Coordinates of C-alpha atoms in Angstrom, one line a residue:
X215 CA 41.5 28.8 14.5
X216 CA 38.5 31.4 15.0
X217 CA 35.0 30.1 14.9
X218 CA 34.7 32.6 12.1
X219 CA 37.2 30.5 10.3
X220 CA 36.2 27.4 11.3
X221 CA 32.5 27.6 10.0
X222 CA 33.7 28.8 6.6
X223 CA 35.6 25.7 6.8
X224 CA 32.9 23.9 7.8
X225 CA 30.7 24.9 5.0
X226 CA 33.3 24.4 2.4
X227 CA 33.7 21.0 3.3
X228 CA 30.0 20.8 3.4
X229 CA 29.7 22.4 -0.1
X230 CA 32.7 20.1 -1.6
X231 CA 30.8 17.2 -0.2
X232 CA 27.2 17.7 -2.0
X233 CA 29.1 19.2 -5.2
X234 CA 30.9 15.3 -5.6
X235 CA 27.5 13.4 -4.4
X236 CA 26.1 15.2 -7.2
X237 CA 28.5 14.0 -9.5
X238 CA 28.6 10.3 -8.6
X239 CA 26.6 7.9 -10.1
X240 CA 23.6 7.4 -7.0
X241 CA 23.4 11.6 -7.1
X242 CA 22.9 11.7 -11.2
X243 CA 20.2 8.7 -10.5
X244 CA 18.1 10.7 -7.7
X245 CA 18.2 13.8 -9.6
X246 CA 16.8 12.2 -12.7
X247 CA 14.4 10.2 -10.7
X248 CA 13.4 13.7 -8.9
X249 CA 12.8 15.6 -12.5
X250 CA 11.0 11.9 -13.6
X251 CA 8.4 13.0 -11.2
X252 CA 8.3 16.7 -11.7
X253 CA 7.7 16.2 -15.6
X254 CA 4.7 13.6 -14.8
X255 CA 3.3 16.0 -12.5
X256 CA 3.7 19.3 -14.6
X257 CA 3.2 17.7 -18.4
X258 CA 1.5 13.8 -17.9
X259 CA -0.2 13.6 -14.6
X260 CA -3.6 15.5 -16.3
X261 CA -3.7 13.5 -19.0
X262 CA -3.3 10.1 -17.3
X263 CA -5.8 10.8 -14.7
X264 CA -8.2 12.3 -16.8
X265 CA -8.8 15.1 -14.2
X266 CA -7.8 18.4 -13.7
X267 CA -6.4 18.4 -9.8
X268 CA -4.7 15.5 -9.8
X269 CA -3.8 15.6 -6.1
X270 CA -6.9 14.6 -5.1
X271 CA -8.7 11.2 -5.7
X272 CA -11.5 8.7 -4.0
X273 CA -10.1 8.3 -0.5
X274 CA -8.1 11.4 -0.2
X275 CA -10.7 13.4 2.0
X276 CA -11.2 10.7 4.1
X277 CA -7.5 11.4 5.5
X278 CA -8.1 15.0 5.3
X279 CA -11.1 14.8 6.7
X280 CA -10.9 13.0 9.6
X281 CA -7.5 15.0 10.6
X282 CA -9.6 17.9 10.7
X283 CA -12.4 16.6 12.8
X284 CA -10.0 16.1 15.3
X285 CA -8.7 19.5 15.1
X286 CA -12.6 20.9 15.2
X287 CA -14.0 18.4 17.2
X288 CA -11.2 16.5 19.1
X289 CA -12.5 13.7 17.8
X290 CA -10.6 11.6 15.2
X291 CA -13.5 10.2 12.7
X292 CA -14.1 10.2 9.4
X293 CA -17.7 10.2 9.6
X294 CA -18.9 11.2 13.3
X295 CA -22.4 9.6 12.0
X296 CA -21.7 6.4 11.9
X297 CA -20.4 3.9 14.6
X298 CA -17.2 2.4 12.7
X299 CA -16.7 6.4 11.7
X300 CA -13.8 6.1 14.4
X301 CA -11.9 3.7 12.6
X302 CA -12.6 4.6 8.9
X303 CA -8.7 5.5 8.5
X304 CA -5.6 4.7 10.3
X305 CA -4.1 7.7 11.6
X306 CA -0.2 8.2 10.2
X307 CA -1.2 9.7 6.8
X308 CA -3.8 12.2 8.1
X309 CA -1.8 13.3 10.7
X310 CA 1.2 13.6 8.1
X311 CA -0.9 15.5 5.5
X312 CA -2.6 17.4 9.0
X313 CA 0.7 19.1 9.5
X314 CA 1.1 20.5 5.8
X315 CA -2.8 21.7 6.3
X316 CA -1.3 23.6 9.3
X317 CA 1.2 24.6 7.2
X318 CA -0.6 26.1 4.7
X319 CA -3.1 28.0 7.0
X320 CA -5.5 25.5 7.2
X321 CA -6.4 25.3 3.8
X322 CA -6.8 21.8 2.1
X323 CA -6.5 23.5 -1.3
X324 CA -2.8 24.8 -0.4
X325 CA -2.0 21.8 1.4
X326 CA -2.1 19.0 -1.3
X327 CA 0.1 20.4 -3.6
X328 CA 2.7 21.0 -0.7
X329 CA 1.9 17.3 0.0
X330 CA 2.6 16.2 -3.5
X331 CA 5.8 18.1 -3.4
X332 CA 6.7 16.3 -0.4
X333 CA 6.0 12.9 -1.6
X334 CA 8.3 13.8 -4.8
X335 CA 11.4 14.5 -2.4
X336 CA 10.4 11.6 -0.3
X337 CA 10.5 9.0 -3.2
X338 CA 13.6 10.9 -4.7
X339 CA 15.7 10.1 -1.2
X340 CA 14.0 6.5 -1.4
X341 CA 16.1 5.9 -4.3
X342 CA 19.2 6.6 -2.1
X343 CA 17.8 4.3 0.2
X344 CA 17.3 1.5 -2.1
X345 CA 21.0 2.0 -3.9
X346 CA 22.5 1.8 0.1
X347 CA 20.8 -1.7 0.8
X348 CA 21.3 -3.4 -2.3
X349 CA 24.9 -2.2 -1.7
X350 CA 25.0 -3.6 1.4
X351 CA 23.8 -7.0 0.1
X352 CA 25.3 -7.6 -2.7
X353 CA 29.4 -5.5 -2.3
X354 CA 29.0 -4.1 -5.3
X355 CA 28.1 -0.1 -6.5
X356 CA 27.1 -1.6 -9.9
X357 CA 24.5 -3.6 -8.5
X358 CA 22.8 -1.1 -6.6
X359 CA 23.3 1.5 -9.3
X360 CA 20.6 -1.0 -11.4
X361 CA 18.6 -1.1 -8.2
X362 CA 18.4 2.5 -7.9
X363 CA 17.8 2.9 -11.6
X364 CA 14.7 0.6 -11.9
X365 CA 13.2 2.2 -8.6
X366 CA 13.8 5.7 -10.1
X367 CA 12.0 4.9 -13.6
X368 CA 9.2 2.9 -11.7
X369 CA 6.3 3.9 -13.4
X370 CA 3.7 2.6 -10.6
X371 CA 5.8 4.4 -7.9
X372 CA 5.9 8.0 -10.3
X373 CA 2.3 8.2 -10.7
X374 CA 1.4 8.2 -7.1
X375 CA 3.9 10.8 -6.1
X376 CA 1.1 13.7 -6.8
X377 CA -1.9 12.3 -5.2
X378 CA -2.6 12.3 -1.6
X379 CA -2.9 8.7 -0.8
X380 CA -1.3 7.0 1.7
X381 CA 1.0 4.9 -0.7
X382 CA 4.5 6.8 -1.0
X383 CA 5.0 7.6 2.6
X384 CA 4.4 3.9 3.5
X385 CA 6.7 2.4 0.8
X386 CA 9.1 5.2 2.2
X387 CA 8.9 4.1 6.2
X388 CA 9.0 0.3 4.8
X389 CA 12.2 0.6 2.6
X390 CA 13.6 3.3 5.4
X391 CA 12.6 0.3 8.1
X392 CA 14.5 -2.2 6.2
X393 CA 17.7 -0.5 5.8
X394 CA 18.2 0.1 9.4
X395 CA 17.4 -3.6 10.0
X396 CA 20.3 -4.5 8.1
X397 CA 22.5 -1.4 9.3
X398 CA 25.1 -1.4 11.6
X399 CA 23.4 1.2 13.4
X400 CA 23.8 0.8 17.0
X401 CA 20.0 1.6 17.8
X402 CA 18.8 -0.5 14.3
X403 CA 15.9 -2.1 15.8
X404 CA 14.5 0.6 17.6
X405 CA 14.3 2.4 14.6
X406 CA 13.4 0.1 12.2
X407 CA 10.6 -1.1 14.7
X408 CA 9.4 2.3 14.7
X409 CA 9.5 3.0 11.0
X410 CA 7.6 -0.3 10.3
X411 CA 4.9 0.7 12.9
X412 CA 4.7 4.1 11.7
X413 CA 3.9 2.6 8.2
X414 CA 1.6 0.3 9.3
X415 CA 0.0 3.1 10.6
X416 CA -0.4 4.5 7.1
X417 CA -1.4 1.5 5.1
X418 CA -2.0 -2.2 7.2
X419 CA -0.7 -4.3 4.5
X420 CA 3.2 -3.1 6.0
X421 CA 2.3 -5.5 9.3
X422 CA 2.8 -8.4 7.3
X423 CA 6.5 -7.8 7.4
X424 CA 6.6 -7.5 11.0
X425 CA 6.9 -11.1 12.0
X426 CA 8.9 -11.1 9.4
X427 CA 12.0 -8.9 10.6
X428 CA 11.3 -10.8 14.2
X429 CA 12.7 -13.5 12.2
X430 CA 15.6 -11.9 10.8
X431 CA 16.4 -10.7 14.0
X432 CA 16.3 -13.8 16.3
X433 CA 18.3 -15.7 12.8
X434 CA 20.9 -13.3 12.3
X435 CA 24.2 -15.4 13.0
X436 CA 26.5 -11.9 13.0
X437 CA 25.5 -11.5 16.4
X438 CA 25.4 -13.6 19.7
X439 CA 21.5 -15.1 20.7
X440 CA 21.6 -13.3 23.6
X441 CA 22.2 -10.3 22.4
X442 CA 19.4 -11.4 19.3
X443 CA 17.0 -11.9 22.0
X444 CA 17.4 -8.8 23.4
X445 CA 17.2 -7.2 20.0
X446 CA 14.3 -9.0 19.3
X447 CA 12.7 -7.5 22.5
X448 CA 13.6 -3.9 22.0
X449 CA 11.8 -4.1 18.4
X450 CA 8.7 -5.8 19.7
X451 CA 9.0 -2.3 22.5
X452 CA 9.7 0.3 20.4
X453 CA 7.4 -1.2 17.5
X454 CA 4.7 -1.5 20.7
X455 CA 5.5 2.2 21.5
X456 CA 4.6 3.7 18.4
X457 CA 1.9 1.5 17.4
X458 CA -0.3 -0.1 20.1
X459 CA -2.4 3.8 21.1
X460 CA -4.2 3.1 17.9
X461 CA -5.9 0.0 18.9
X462 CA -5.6 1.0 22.7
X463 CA -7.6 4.1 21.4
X464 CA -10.3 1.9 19.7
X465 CA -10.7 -0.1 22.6
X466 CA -10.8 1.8 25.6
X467 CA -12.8 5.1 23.8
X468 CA -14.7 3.7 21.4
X469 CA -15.4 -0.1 23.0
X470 CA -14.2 -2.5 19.8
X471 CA -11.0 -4.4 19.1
X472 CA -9.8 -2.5 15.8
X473 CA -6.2 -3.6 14.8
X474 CA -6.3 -1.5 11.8
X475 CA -9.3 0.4 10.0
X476 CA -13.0 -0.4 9.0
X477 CA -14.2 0.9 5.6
X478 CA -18.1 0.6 7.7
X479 CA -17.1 3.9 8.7
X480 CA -17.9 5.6 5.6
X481 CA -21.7 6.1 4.1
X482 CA -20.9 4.4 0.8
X483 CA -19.3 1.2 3.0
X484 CA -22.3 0.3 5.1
X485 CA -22.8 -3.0 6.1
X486 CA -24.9 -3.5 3.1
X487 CA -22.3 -2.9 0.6
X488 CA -19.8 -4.4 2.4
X489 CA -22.2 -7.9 2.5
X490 CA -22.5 -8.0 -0.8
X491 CA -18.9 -7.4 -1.9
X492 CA -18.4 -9.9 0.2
X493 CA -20.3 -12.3 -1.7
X494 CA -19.8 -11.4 -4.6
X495 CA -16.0 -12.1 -4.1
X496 CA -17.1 -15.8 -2.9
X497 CA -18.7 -16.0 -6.4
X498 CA -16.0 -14.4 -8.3
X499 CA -12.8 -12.1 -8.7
X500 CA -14.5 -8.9 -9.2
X501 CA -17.8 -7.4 -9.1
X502 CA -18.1 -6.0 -12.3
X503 CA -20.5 -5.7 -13.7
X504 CA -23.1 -6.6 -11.0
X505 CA -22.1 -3.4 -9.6
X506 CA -22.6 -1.1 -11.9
X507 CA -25.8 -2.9 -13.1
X508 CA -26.9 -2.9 -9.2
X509 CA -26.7 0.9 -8.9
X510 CA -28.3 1.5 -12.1
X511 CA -31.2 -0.7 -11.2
X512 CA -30.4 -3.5 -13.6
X513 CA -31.1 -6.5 -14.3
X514 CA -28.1 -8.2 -12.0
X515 CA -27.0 -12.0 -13.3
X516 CA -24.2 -13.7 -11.6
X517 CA -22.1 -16.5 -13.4
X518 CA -23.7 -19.8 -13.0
X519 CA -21.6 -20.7 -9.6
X520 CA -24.5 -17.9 -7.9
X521 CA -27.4 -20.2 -8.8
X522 CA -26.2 -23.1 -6.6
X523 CA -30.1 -24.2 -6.1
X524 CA -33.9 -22.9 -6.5
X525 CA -33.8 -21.7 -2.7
X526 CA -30.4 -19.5 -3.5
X527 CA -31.4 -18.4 -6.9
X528 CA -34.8 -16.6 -5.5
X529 CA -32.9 -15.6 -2.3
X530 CA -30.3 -14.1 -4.2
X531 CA -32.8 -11.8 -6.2
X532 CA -34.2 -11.1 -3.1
X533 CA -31.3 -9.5 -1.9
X534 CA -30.1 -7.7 -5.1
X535 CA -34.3 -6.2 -5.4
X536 CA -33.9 -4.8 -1.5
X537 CA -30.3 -2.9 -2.4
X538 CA -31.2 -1.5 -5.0
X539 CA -34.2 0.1 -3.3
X540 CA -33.4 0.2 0.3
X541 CA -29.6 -0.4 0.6
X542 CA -28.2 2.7 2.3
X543 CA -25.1 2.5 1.6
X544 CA -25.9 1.6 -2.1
X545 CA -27.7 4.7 -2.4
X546 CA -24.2 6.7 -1.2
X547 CA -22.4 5.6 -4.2
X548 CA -21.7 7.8 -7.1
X549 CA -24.4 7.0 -10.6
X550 CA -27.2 5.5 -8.3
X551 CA -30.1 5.4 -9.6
X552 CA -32.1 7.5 -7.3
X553 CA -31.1 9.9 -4.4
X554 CA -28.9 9.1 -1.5
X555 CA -30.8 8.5 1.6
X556 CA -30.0 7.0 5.3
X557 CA -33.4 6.5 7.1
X558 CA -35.4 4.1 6.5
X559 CA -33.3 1.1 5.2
X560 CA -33.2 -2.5 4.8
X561 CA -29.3 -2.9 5.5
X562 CA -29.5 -5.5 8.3
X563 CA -31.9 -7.8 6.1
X564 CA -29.7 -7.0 3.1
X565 CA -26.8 -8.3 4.9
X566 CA -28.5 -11.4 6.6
X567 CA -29.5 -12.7 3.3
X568 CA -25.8 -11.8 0.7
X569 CA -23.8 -13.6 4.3
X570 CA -26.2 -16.6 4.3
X571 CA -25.4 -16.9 0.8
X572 CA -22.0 -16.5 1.1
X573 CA -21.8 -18.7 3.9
X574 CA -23.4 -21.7 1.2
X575 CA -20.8 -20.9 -1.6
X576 CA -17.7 -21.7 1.2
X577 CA -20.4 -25.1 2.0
X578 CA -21.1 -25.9 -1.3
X579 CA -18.7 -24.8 -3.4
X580 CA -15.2 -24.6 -1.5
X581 CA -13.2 -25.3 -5.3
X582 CA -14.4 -22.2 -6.7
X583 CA -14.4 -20.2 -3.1
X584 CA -10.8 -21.4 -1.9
X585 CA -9.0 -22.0 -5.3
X586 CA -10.9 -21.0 -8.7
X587 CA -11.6 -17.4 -7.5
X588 CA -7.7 -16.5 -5.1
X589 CA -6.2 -18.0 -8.4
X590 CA -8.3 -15.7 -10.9
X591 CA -7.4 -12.7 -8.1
X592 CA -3.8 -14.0 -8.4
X593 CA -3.4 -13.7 -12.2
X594 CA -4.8 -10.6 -12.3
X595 CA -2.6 -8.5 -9.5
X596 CA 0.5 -10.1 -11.2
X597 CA -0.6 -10.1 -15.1
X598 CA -3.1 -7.1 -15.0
X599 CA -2.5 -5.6 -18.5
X600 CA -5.1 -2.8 -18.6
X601 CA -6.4 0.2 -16.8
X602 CA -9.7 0.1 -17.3
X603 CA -12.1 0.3 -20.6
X604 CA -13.1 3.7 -20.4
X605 CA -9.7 5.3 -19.8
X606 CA -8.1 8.4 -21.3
X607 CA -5.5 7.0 -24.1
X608 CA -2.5 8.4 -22.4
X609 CA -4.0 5.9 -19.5
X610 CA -4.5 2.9 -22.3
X611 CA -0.9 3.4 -23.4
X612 CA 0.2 3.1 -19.9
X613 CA -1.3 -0.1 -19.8
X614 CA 1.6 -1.5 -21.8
X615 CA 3.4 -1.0 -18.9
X616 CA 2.0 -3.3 -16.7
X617 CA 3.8 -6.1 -18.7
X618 CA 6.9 -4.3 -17.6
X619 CA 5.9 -4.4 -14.2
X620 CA 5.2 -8.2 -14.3
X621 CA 8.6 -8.9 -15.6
X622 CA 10.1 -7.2 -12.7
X623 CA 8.1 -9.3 -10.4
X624 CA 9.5 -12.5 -11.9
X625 CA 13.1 -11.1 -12.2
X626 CA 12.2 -10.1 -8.4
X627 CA 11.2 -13.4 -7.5
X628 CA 13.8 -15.1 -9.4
X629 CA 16.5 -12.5 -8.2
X630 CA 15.5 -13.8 -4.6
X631 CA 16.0 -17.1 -5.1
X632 CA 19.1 -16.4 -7.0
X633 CA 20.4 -14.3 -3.6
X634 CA 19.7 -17.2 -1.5
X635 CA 21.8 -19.5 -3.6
X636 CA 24.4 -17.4 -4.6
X637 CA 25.3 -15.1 -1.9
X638 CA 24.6 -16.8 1.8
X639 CA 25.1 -13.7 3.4
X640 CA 22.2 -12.1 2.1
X641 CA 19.8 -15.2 2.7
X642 CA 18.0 -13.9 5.6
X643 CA 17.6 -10.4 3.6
X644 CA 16.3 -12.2 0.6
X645 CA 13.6 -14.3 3.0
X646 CA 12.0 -11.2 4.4
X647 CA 11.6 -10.1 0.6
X648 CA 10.0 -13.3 -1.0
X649 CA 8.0 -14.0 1.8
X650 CA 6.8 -10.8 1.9
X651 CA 5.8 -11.0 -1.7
X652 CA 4.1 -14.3 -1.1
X653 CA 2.3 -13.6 2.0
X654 CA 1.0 -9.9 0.7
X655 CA 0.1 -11.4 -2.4
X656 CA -1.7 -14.3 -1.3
X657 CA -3.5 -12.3 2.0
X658 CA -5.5 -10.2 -0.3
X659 CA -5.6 -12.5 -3.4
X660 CA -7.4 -15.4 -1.4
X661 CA -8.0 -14.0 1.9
X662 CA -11.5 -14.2 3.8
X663 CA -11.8 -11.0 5.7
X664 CA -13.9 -7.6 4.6
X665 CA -11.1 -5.9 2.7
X666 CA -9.8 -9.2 0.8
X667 CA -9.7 -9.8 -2.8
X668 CA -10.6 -6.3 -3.5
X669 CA -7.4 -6.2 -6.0
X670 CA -5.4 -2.9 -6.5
X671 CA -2.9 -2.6 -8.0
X672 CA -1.2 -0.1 -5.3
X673 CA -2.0 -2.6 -2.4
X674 CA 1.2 -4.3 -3.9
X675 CA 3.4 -1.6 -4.0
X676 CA 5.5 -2.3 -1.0
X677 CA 6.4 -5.8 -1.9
X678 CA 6.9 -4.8 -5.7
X679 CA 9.2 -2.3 -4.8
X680 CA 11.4 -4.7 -2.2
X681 CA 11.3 -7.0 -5.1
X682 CA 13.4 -4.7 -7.2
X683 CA 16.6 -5.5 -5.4
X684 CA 17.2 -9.2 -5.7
X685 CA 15.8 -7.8 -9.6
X686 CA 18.9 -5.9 -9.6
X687 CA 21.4 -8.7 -8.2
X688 CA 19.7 -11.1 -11.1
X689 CA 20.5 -8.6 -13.7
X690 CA 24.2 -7.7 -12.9
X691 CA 24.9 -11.2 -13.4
X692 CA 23.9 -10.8 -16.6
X693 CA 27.5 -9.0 -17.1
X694 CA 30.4 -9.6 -16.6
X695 CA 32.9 -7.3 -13.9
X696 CA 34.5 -4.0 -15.6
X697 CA 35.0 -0.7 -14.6
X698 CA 34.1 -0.7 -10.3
X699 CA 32.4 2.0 -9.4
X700 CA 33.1 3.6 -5.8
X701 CA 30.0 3.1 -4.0
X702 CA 28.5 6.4 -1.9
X703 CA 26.9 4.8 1.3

């Protein structure tokens, strides 16, 4: 045969192949999940955001812009300014958006929509991704033809697919991480290690899963111990590999043990702002509306739990009088009441005074600090049933769909249980995804470090969208067995 022949043989193969993926059932289900996103972005995206570019949003330049410090400056920072500038954003997103700016001739304005574009395919091949491991758990194409379905039609993964936050490519390298942990692929944890740290790199909440797969690994009866322990060592290498220059960087450049990222590095963050979130979040679950009414030089009253005693009461007013008037970082947020500034301030005296107080709510008031206030968080990042007050109706009908959302999350959590009991061969599988749930949910609902109990509803993307699997094996028992669909894997 000539190679003449043989690549026109190739290539009708190649074009018989796609033609009958796009007729199954997993290529109808990507396509519509890929026109899903197209229509948000083109018709809804405006509307729902209330803004005309949609691609961009609060923390999208601080990606941006610290990839292009280090093109301009070598250095990577997202405020060269400040002394935790260095480690304002972890570097996977920027240097993923960095190449697109590259791309587009180093303009950020051609870049994001390119970006946007991106994330669309990327969380249209997710859905793939998502039918291939719930196939793999559960036997069955039905199964992971619901899986796919509710991933597809996920309304809280759709609407970040336009805007250039770190979100989509994470929950892409976490999903892509997990399938190759439970592939047959001969190099499976060397590439699932690096996907995981290459996500972690994007958004820290993916390192919670870590020890999480070491488990897996060193508990997976289909192969000998030896050979788990030596698995087990190859992930912890390759995961080492691809993560460990970040905080190597911090360290041995920049002189501080940074496992992550450091919100001081941004103008709006300093240490004054960060203090009083801080306690504010020991008093209660959010910090509306002392906020607001601190930046618009209010009148700022706590709940009652703030006024512990005389000494705390006058020492808290203390504190709120110098932010509002000598609080840098205060003075860096948007609708302050008077003109940003940097030099002089009072931030260190600020901060003494919202940590001491702080540091008397965990004394004398532990109920409220360790249960009242992580149970509050709690309800709210699973029951959250608005947007906000002042949003756009398209926004305020959207919020009907956060009940949706918490109905998965039980069906998820149910659906977990259910594979544990049901189907012993996907017990390990069905670990990693409840105890990520619980362990994500519960870290930033009633954790005690800076970036805690700030609740998002996108920080619990990653574990929302694992949680759609077991969701799936929950609901095909719902039905009984009919016509079998021939799985594509």
């Amino acid at each position: 045969m000539t190679l003449a022949k043989t690549r026109m043989k190739f290539k009708g193969e190649l074009l018989n192949t796609i033609r009958d993926f796009a007729k199954s059932p997993i290529g109808i289900v990507i396509l519509i999940a890929f026109l899903v996103r197209v229509v948000f972005l083109l018709f809804v995206a405006k509307a729902y955001f209330g803004r005309e570019n949609v691609f961009v949003d609060g923390d999208t330049y601080a990606w941006a812009g610290s990839f292009q410090s280090l093109l301009e400056t070598g250095t990577y920072t997202a405020n060269p300014g400040l002394e935790f500038g260095y480690f304002g954003r972890m570097p996977g997103y920027s240097f993923f958006i960095g190449f697109f700016y590259i791309l587009a001739g180093f303009s950020w304005e051609r870049a994001f929509p390119i970006v946007a574009a991106a994330q669309i395919t990327l969380d249209s091949m997710l859905v793939f991704y998502i039918y291939r491991i719930t196939v793999k758990l559960s036997g069955s194409a039905r199964t992971g033809i619901i899986s796919s379905v509710l991933f597809a039609l996920y309304p809280f993964s759709i609407v970040w697919t336009p805007v250039v936050y770190s979100e989509q490519l994470s929950v892409f390298l976490i999903v892509l991480s997990f399938w190759y942990l439970l592939s047959n692929n001969r190099f499976k944890y060397s590439i699932s290690a690096s996907a995981i740290a290459l996500s972690v790199l994007c958004r820290p909440q993916a390192l919670l899963l870590v020890p999480l797969y070491l488990i897996y690994c060193i508990l997976d009866k289909q192969i000998l111990l030896r050979k788990r322990i030596i698995s087990c060592c190859y992930f912890v290498l390759f995961f080492t590999l691809v993560y460990a220059g970040w905080p190597l960087r911090n360290y041995f450049l920049h002189g501080k043990i940074v496992l992550t990222q450091d919100i001081r590095g941004f103008y709006n963050w300093n240490e004054d702002v960060t203090a009083f979130l801080q306690y504010t979040y020991a008093v209660k679950a959010e910090w509306e509306p002392q906020y607001t009414q601190l930046i618009k030089n209010q009148h700022v009253v706590f709940p009652d739990e703030a006024y512990l005693n005389k000494e705390d009461s006058l020492k808290l007013e203390k504190a709120i009088l110098l932010a509002q008037n000598c609080g840098s970082g205060f003075s860096h947020k948007s609708g302050f009441w008077k003109p940003p500034f940097d030099e002089p301030n009072c931030n260190a005296e600020i901060k003494k005074l919202f940590n001491e107080l702080r540091q008397n709510q965990i004394k004398y008031n532990p109920a409220n600090f360790y249960l009242k206030v992580p149970l509050k968080n709690l309800q709210k990042a699973l029951f959250k049933s608005s947007l906000s007050d002042n949003a756009s109706l398209t926004r305020k009908l959207a919020s009907l769909l956060f009940y949706y959302r918490s109905l998965l999350i039980m069906l998820g959590v149910a659906g977990s249980v259910f594979m544990m009991l049901q189907f012993p061969g996907t017990r390990l599988a069905a670990f990693v995804i409840l105890s990520y749930f619980l362990f994500l949910y519960l870290f930033l609902c009633a954790g005690t470090s800076l970036q805690m109990r700030n609740i998002e509803m996108r920080y619990f993307l990653p574990s929302d969208v694992l949680l759609l699997i077991p969701a799936s094996f929950l609901i095909n028992s719902l039905y009984r067995p009919h016509k079998i669909i021939k799985p594509v894997v």
